[in-house]
Amino acid sequence: MGYSFSPETKEKFDVLVTRYPEKKAALIPTLWLAQEELGWLPPEALAYCAELLDLAPSKALSVASFYTMFNLKPVGRYKIEVCRTLSCALCGAFEILDHLENRLGIRVGETTPDGKFTLMTQECLASCGTGPMMQVNGKRYFESLTPQRVDEILNSLA
Amino acid sequence: MSFPKILSANWGVPDNHHINVAMSRGQYDVAREVLGGARTPDDITAEVKKSGLRGRGGAGFPAGMKWGFLPKNDPRPRYLVINADESEPGTYKDRRILENDPHMLIEGCILASYAIQAHACYIYVRGEFWHQQSILRQAVQEAYHKGFLGKNCFGSGYHLDITVHSGAGAYICGEETALLTSLEGERGYPRLKPPFPATHGLFQCPTVVNNVETIANVPWIVRHGGDAYSQIGKYVVGPDGRPQVDSRGTRLMCASGAINKPGVHEIPLGIGLMEYIDEYCGGVKGELKAAIPGGSSCPILTADEVRSVEMTYESMAKHGTMFGSGGLIVLEQQTSLVWVLHNLLRFYSHESCGQCTPCREGTDWLYKILGRMLQGKGTEDDLREVLDIADNMEGRTICALAAAATMPTRSYIQKFREEFVSYFVKGGRPVDRRGRYLHPVAPVGAAV
Ligand SMILES: Cc1cc2nc3c(=O)[nH]c(=O)nc-3n(C[C@H](O)[C@H](O)[C@H](O)COP(=O)(O)O)c2cc1C
Ligand code: SF4
Ligand code: FES
């Protein structure tokens, strides 16, 4: 058998599953725990999460595939997502995207050959007053970007 | 205009997200008194009704009235669900509450849960707010440790659990029924209404869904009274005794686009939109062309309308638009509105959940036609077609996402028709990467 949670993660799961009157409601939080451990959701992880909640594996896939933050394919060590929605677009999001494509030598949707960076676009991330912005690995926001600032950030990501 | 700051008063205070700092200025005092027996649940609902507080998530529905819709004497559990999905383009205010004053929100959740007699409250936070979630989770933990949450809140015997639930990336989950479906562990598909969440919400039980900002107002209202809240803002009763303007309190505005100082500002309702732009946002950067007053789902306002509209629900409606989520996007003369609409239609076609054919196909067609226009391959027929498609989408879908795409679309074309027509020239009108015209004047031969 493929995958199971580490003891610490299993502990977190045991707590969170008590927070809902129906087990199924814990599915998305459980998928998050798996993605936190693995960086993406391979079929074994989907099957494992489903099993924990007495669901069919296909259910976990069906739900996970609805949400853009779940990675159903491996991504680079740093997944960079640039917001391209109106407020950011008005203040230079596409210039930032052009710059990232040039710097990384890849197009949106691609991963660098060394597996370090994946470049994606995103829709409004609620930083409209501090655009342009990008998010790294679904966690850190970098706001008020300029091409120079992007270079600094890329250099700081080991 | 002088007014008390209700939501943003403590945003500058260091470590304000820690419970001891929040308590040092009285946060949780009211909840403790109320749960201790000082006020009945109906009392709290009545106070919120009196305040005139309206929902700040988009539709502006009166909060107290919504709470009153829950069935009485129903044996099923009741739920309070907080909408912290904040994903309407142009909107970034709830984020500030989560970052700067999470305990204000938590106290609001306690009071609102008590009012509707809910023993479980879920705060559904968009997945991208990883940082904000960790602040909020810590604040909730602190409240548990103090005994303000759990089996015996404030030693009152009242049981309340608050759970922070992370979304995972889907605009549609901000729509309240989609949010509930998602919270149940499903794909975030909206549900047909009726039945409404008040009777068949989370797990098919009576449920109130409110926006973060709406609930963050509640501690202040209970503490100072609904009357004090309703003194702020604008309230005008007509000759028939019914309110003509019912826009009470303050609200958070978030401004972006062509302004000198973008940011989130707490304003008293009723001031002029232009006054807001000039006094809070440092004025327009460049020459004003148009503005989207309340997030991308709202119809656009011309420069003249921006100068005459007031920041009330009613004045916005009179100008054919909506106050929405308070996300103001200002557009200046050089910006191409064809490019703007194309950008937004891409958003809606991307975010349509796909359940309803008119929405799934319609948003995609609109986006494609706009793409064609942008390249200078559009015709008068296309403009008619766009309006036709919009007509055929509205009222034929499960949720309001379709209308959130069509209403703005119609307004751009009706109010700025000439600009769309100026694109009917081979190659279109070139813009830079920020949507600004390279040649401000339409090329010769553009007029039809
Ligand atoms: C497509 C769509 C997206 C929405 N997104 C949000 C959102 O991100 N946040 C929010 O609070 N309300 C959103 N709403 C409004 C909710 O459906 C609901 O009206 C609101 O959460 C109720 O809270 P309120 O009465 O306190 O405003 C959205 C509505 C629609 C139709
Ligand atoms: S209107 Fe659009 S977003 Fe709403 S349920 Fe139908 S397809 Fe989904
Ligand atoms: S438009 Fe980019 S964060 Fe809102």
mmCIF file with all atom_site columns, N, CA and C in Angstrom, chain B residues 323-359:
data_model
loop_
_atom_site.group_PDB
_atom_site.id
_atom_site.type_symbol
_atom_site.label_atom_id
_atom_site.label_alt_id
_atom_site.label_comp_id
_atom_site.label_asym_id
_atom_site.label_entity_id
_atom_site.label_seq_id
_atom_site.pdbx_PDB_ins_code
_atom_site.Cartn_x
_atom_site.Cartn_y
_atom_site.Cartn_z
_atom_site.occupancy
_atom_site.B_iso_or_equiv
_atom_site.pdbx_formal_charge
_atom_site.auth_seq_id
_atom_site.auth_comp_id
_atom_site.auth_asym_id
_atom_site.auth_atom_id
_atom_site.pdbx_PDB_model_num
ATOM 1   N N  . PHE B 1 323 ? -24.043 48.431 -4.793  1.00 0.00 ? 323 PHE B N  1
ATOM 2   C CA . PHE B 1 323 ? -22.976 48.706 -3.853  1.00 0.00 ? 323 PHE B CA 1
ATOM 3   C C  . PHE B 1 323 ? -22.085 47.467 -3.689  1.00 0.00 ? 323 PHE B C  1
ATOM 4   N N  . GLY B 1 324 ? -22.681 46.299 -3.911  1.00 0.00 ? 324 GLY B N  1
ATOM 5   C CA . GLY B 1 324 ? -21.931 45.053 -3.940  1.00 0.00 ? 324 GLY B CA 1
ATOM 6   C C  . GLY B 1 324 ? -21.075 44.844 -2.714  1.00 0.00 ? 324 GLY B C  1
ATOM 7   N N  . SER B 1 325 ? -19.808 44.544 -2.950  1.00 0.00 ? 325 SER B N  1
ATOM 8   C CA . SER B 1 325 ? -18.905 44.184 -1.867  1.00 0.00 ? 325 SER B CA 1
ATOM 9   C C  . SER B 1 325 ? -17.996 45.344 -1.469  1.00 0.00 ? 325 SER B C  1
ATOM 10  N N  . GLY B 1 326 ? -18.241 46.530 -2.029  1.00 0.00 ? 326 GLY B N  1
ATOM 11  C CA . GLY B 1 326 ? -17.431 47.684 -1.649  1.00 0.00 ? 326 GLY B CA 1
ATOM 12  C C  . GLY B 1 326 ? -16.092 47.775 -2.358  1.00 0.00 ? 326 GLY B C  1
ATOM 13  N N  . GLY B 1 327 ? -15.921 46.995 -3.402  1.00 0.00 ? 327 GLY B N  1
ATOM 14  C CA . GLY B 1 327 ? -14.654 47.019 -4.143  1.00 0.00 ? 327 GLY B CA 1
ATOM 15  C C  . GLY B 1 327 ? -14.732 48.022 -5.291  1.00 0.00 ? 327 GLY B C  1
ATOM 16  N N  . LEU B 1 328 ? -14.182 49.212 -5.064  1.00 0.00 ? 328 LEU B N  1
ATOM 17  C CA . LEU B 1 328 ? -14.226 50.261 -6.086  1.00 0.00 ? 328 LEU B CA 1
ATOM 18  C C  . LEU B 1 328 ? -13.023 50.135 -7.017  1.00 0.00 ? 328 LEU B C  1
ATOM 19  N N  . ILE B 1 329 ? -13.293 50.088 -8.316  1.00 0.00 ? 329 ILE B N  1
ATOM 20  C CA . ILE B 1 329 ? -12.192 50.083 -9.290  1.00 0.00 ? 329 ILE B CA 1
ATOM 21  C C  . ILE B 1 329 ? -12.366 51.296 -10.193 1.00 0.00 ? 329 ILE B C  1
ATOM 22  N N  . VAL B 1 330 ? -11.400 52.191 -10.145 1.00 0.00 ? 330 VAL B N  1
ATOM 23  C CA . VAL B 1 330 ? -11.493 53.439 -10.911 1.00 0.00 ? 330 VAL B CA 1
ATOM 24  C C  . VAL B 1 330 ? -10.731 53.275 -12.230 1.00 0.00 ? 330 VAL B C  1
ATOM 25  N N  . LEU B 1 331 ? -11.330 53.780 -13.309 1.00 0.00 ? 331 LEU B N  1
ATOM 26  C CA . LEU B 1 331 ? -10.723 53.645 -14.637 1.00 0.00 ? 331 LEU B CA 1
ATOM 27  C C  . LEU B 1 331 ? -10.488 55.019 -15.236 1.00 0.00 ? 331 LEU B C  1
ATOM 28  N N  . GLU B 1 332 ? -9.341  55.215 -15.849 1.00 0.00 ? 332 GLU B N  1
ATOM 29  C CA . GLU B 1 332 ? -9.034  56.533 -16.400 1.00 0.00 ? 332 GLU B CA 1
ATOM 30  C C  . GLU B 1 332 ? -9.153  56.529 -17.925 1.00 0.00 ? 332 GLU B C  1
ATOM 31  N N  . GLN B 1 333 ? -9.122  57.738 -18.498 1.00 0.00 ? 333 GLN B N  1
ATOM 32  C CA . GLN B 1 333 ? -9.444  57.918 -19.913 1.00 0.00 ? 333 GLN B CA 1
ATOM 33  C C  . GLN B 1 333 ? -8.659  57.018 -20.869 1.00 0.00 ? 333 GLN B C  1
ATOM 34  N N  . GLN B 1 334 ? -7.380  56.789 -20.573 1.00 0.00 ? 334 GLN B N  1
ATOM 35  C CA . GLN B 1 334 ? -6.557  56.026 -21.520 1.00 0.00 ? 334 GLN B CA 1
ATOM 36  C C  . GLN B 1 334 ? -6.888  54.542 -21.537 1.00 0.00 ? 334 GLN B C  1
ATOM 37  N N  . THR B 1 335 ? -7.637  54.066 -20.530 1.00 0.00 ? 335 THR B N  1
ATOM 38  C CA . THR B 1 335 ? -7.885  52.623 -20.405 1.00 0.00 ? 335 THR B CA 1
ATOM 39  C C  . THR B 1 335 ? -8.986  52.172 -21.354 1.00 0.00 ? 335 THR B C  1
ATOM 40  N N  . SER B 1 336 ? -8.721  51.107 -22.060 1.00 0.00 ? 336 SER B N  1
ATOM 41  C CA . SER B 1 336 ? -9.701  50.575 -23.008 1.00 0.00 ? 336 SER B CA 1
ATOM 42  C C  . SER B 1 336 ? -10.748 49.750 -22.272 1.00 0.00 ? 336 SER B C  1
ATOM 43  N N  . LEU B 1 337 ? -12.012 50.136 -22.423 1.00 0.00 ? 337 LEU B N  1
ATOM 44  C CA . LEU B 1 337 ? -13.067 49.388 -21.741 1.00 0.00 ? 337 LEU B CA 1
ATOM 45  C C  . LEU B 1 337 ? -13.350 48.061 -22.428 1.00 0.00 ? 337 LEU B C  1
ATOM 46  N N  . VAL B 1 338 ? -12.969 47.938 -23.666 1.00 0.00 ? 338 VAL B N  1
ATOM 47  C CA . VAL B 1 338 ? -13.119 46.645 -24.349 1.00 0.00 ? 338 VAL B CA 1
ATOM 48  C C  . VAL B 1 338 ? -12.140 45.656 -23.709 1.00 0.00 ? 338 VAL B C  1
ATOM 49  N N  . TRP B 1 339 ? -10.957 46.133 -23.462 1.00 0.00 ? 339 TRP B N  1
ATOM 50  C CA . TRP B 1 339 ? -9.932  45.320 -22.787 1.00 0.00 ? 339 TRP B CA 1
ATOM 51  C C  . TRP B 1 339 ? -10.380 44.968 -21.362 1.00 0.00 ? 339 TRP B C  1
ATOM 52  N N  . VAL B 1 340 ? -10.965 45.950 -20.667 1.00 0.00 ? 340 VAL B N  1
ATOM 53  C CA . VAL B 1 340 ? -11.447 45.717 -19.293 1.00 0.00 ? 340 VAL B CA 1
ATOM 54  C C  . VAL B 1 340 ? -12.525 44.642 -19.286 1.00 0.00 ? 340 VAL B C  1
ATOM 55  N N  . LEU B 1 341 ? -13.508 44.790 -20.167 1.00 0.00 ? 341 LEU B N  1
ATOM 56  C CA . LEU B 1 341 ? -14.609 43.823 -20.179 1.00 0.00 ? 341 LEU B CA 1
ATOM 57  C C  . LEU B 1 341 ? -14.112 42.431 -20.582 1.00 0.00 ? 341 LEU B C  1
ATOM 58  N N  . HIS B 1 342 ? -13.180 42.412 -21.512 1.00 0.00 ? 342 HIS B N  1
ATOM 59  C CA . HIS B 1 342 ? -12.585 41.137 -21.922 1.00 0.00 ? 342 HIS B CA 1
ATOM 60  C C  . HIS B 1 342 ? -11.909 40.459 -20.727 1.00 0.00 ? 342 HIS B C  1
ATOM 61  N N  . ASN B 1 343 ? -11.201 41.226 -19.944 1.00 0.00 ? 343 ASN B N  1
ATOM 62  C CA . ASN B 1 343 ? -10.520 40.683 -18.760 1.00 0.00 ? 343 ASN B CA 1
ATOM 63  C C  . ASN B 1 343 ? -11.549 40.096 -17.789 1.00 0.00 ? 343 ASN B C  1
ATOM 64  N N  . LEU B 1 344 ? -12.634 40.827 -17.574 1.00 0.00 ? 344 LEU B N  1
ATOM 65  C CA . LEU B 1 344 ? -13.616 40.349 -16.600 1.00 0.00 ? 344 LEU B CA 1
ATOM 66  C C  . LEU B 1 344 ? -14.389 39.141 -17.122 1.00 0.00 ? 344 LEU B C  1
ATOM 67  N N  . LEU B 1 345 ? -14.665 39.132 -18.420 1.00 0.00 ? 345 LEU B N  1
ATOM 68  C CA . LEU B 1 345 ? -15.419 37.981 -18.949 1.00 0.00 ? 345 LEU B CA 1
ATOM 69  C C  . LEU B 1 345 ? -14.565 36.720 -18.927 1.00 0.00 ? 345 LEU B C  1
ATOM 70  N N  . ARG B 1 346 ? -13.262 36.895 -19.076 1.00 0.00 ? 346 ARG B N  1
ATOM 71  C CA . ARG B 1 346 ? -12.412 35.721 -18.912 1.00 0.00 ? 346 ARG B CA 1
ATOM 72  C C  . ARG B 1 346 ? -12.568 35.171 -17.500 1.00 0.00 ? 346 ARG B C  1
ATOM 73  N N  . PHE B 1 347 ? -12.598 36.107 -16.537 1.00 0.00 ? 347 PHE B N  1
ATOM 74  C CA . PHE B 1 347 ? -12.783 35.698 -15.143 1.00 0.00 ? 347 PHE B CA 1
ATOM 75  C C  . PHE B 1 347 ? -14.084 34.902 -14.967 1.00 0.00 ? 347 PHE B C  1
ATOM 76  N N  . TYR B 1 348 ? -15.190 35.439 -15.470 1.00 0.00 ? 348 TYR B N  1
ATOM 77  C CA . TYR B 1 348 ? -16.469 34.755 -15.248 1.00 0.00 ? 348 TYR B CA 1
ATOM 78  C C  . TYR B 1 348 ? -16.542 33.430 -15.999 1.00 0.00 ? 348 TYR B C  1
ATOM 79  N N  . SER B 1 349 ? -15.988 33.364 -17.190 1.00 0.00 ? 349 SER B N  1
ATOM 80  C CA . SER B 1 349 ? -16.060 32.085 -17.908 1.00 0.00 ? 349 SER B CA 1
ATOM 81  C C  . SER B 1 349 ? -15.170 31.063 -17.203 1.00 0.00 ? 349 SER B C  1
ATOM 82  N N  . HIS B 1 350 ? -14.080 31.526 -16.635 1.00 0.00 ? 350 HIS B N  1
ATOM 83  C CA . HIS B 1 350 ? -13.195 30.642 -15.880 1.00 0.00 ? 350 HIS B CA 1
ATOM 84  C C  . HIS B 1 350 ? -13.875 30.152 -14.606 1.00 0.00 ? 350 HIS B C  1
ATOM 85  N N  . GLU B 1 351 ? -14.657 31.013 -13.970 1.00 0.00 ? 351 GLU B N  1
ATOM 86  C CA . GLU B 1 351 ? -15.210 30.695 -12.653 1.00 0.00 ? 351 GLU B CA 1
ATOM 87  C C  . GLU B 1 351 ? -16.607 30.083 -12.688 1.00 0.00 ? 351 GLU B C  1
ATOM 88  N N  . SER B 1 352 ? -17.258 30.070 -13.846 1.00 0.00 ? 352 SER B N  1
ATOM 89  C CA . SER B 1 352 ? -18.571 29.416 -13.927 1.00 0.00 ? 352 SER B CA 1
ATOM 90  C C  . SER B 1 352 ? -18.406 27.960 -13.514 1.00 0.00 ? 352 SER B C  1
ATOM 91  N N  . CYS B 1 353 ? -19.288 27.480 -12.652 1.00 0.00 ? 353 CYS B N  1
ATOM 92  C CA . CYS B 1 353 ? -19.118 26.110 -12.149 1.00 0.00 ? 353 CYS B CA 1
ATOM 93  C C  . CYS B 1 353 ? -19.563 25.082 -13.175 1.00 0.00 ? 353 CYS B C  1
ATOM 94  N N  . GLY B 1 354 ? -20.293 25.554 -14.209 1.00 0.00 ? 354 GLY B N  1
ATOM 95  C CA . GLY B 1 354 ? -20.624 24.658 -15.305 1.00 0.00 ? 354 GLY B CA 1
ATOM 96  C C  . GLY B 1 354 ? -21.912 23.865 -15.156 1.00 0.00 ? 354 GLY B C  1
ATOM 97  N N  . GLN B 1 355 ? -22.625 24.058 -14.050 1.00 0.00 ? 355 GLN B N  1
ATOM 98  C CA . GLN B 1 355 ? -23.870 23.299 -13.867 1.00 0.00 ? 355 GLN B CA 1
ATOM 99  C C  . GLN B 1 355 ? -24.955 23.680 -14.868 1.00 0.00 ? 355 GLN B C  1
ATOM 100 N N  . CYS B 1 356 ? -25.067 24.992 -15.144 1.00 0.00 ? 356 CYS B N  1
ATOM 101 C CA . CYS B 1 356 ? -26.164 25.467 -15.996 1.00 0.00 ? 356 CYS B CA 1
ATOM 102 C C  . CYS B 1 356 ? -25.605 25.777 -17.384 1.00 0.00 ? 356 CYS B C  1
ATOM 103 N N  . THR B 1 357 ? -26.234 25.219 -18.404 1.00 0.00 ? 357 THR B N  1
ATOM 104 C CA . THR B 1 357 ? -25.746 25.442 -19.763 1.00 0.00 ? 357 THR B CA 1
ATOM 105 C C  . THR B 1 357 ? -25.700 26.928 -20.133 1.00 0.00 ? 357 THR B C  1
ATOM 106 N N  . PRO B 1 358 ? -26.747 27.713 -19.840 1.00 0.00 ? 358 PRO B N  1
ATOM 107 C CA . PRO B 1 358 ? -26.674 29.134 -20.256 1.00 0.00 ? 358 PRO B CA 1
ATOM 108 C C  . PRO B 1 358 ? -25.474 29.860 -19.661 1.00 0.00 ? 358 PRO B C  1
ATOM 109 N N  . CYS B 1 359 ? -25.124 29.525 -18.456 1.00 0.00 ? 359 CYS B N  1
ATOM 110 C CA . CYS B 1 359 ? -23.987 30.206 -17.816 1.00 0.00 ? 359 CYS B CA 1
ATOM 111 C C  . CYS B 1 359 ? -22.668 29.651 -18.340 1.00 0.00 ? 359 CYS B C  1
#
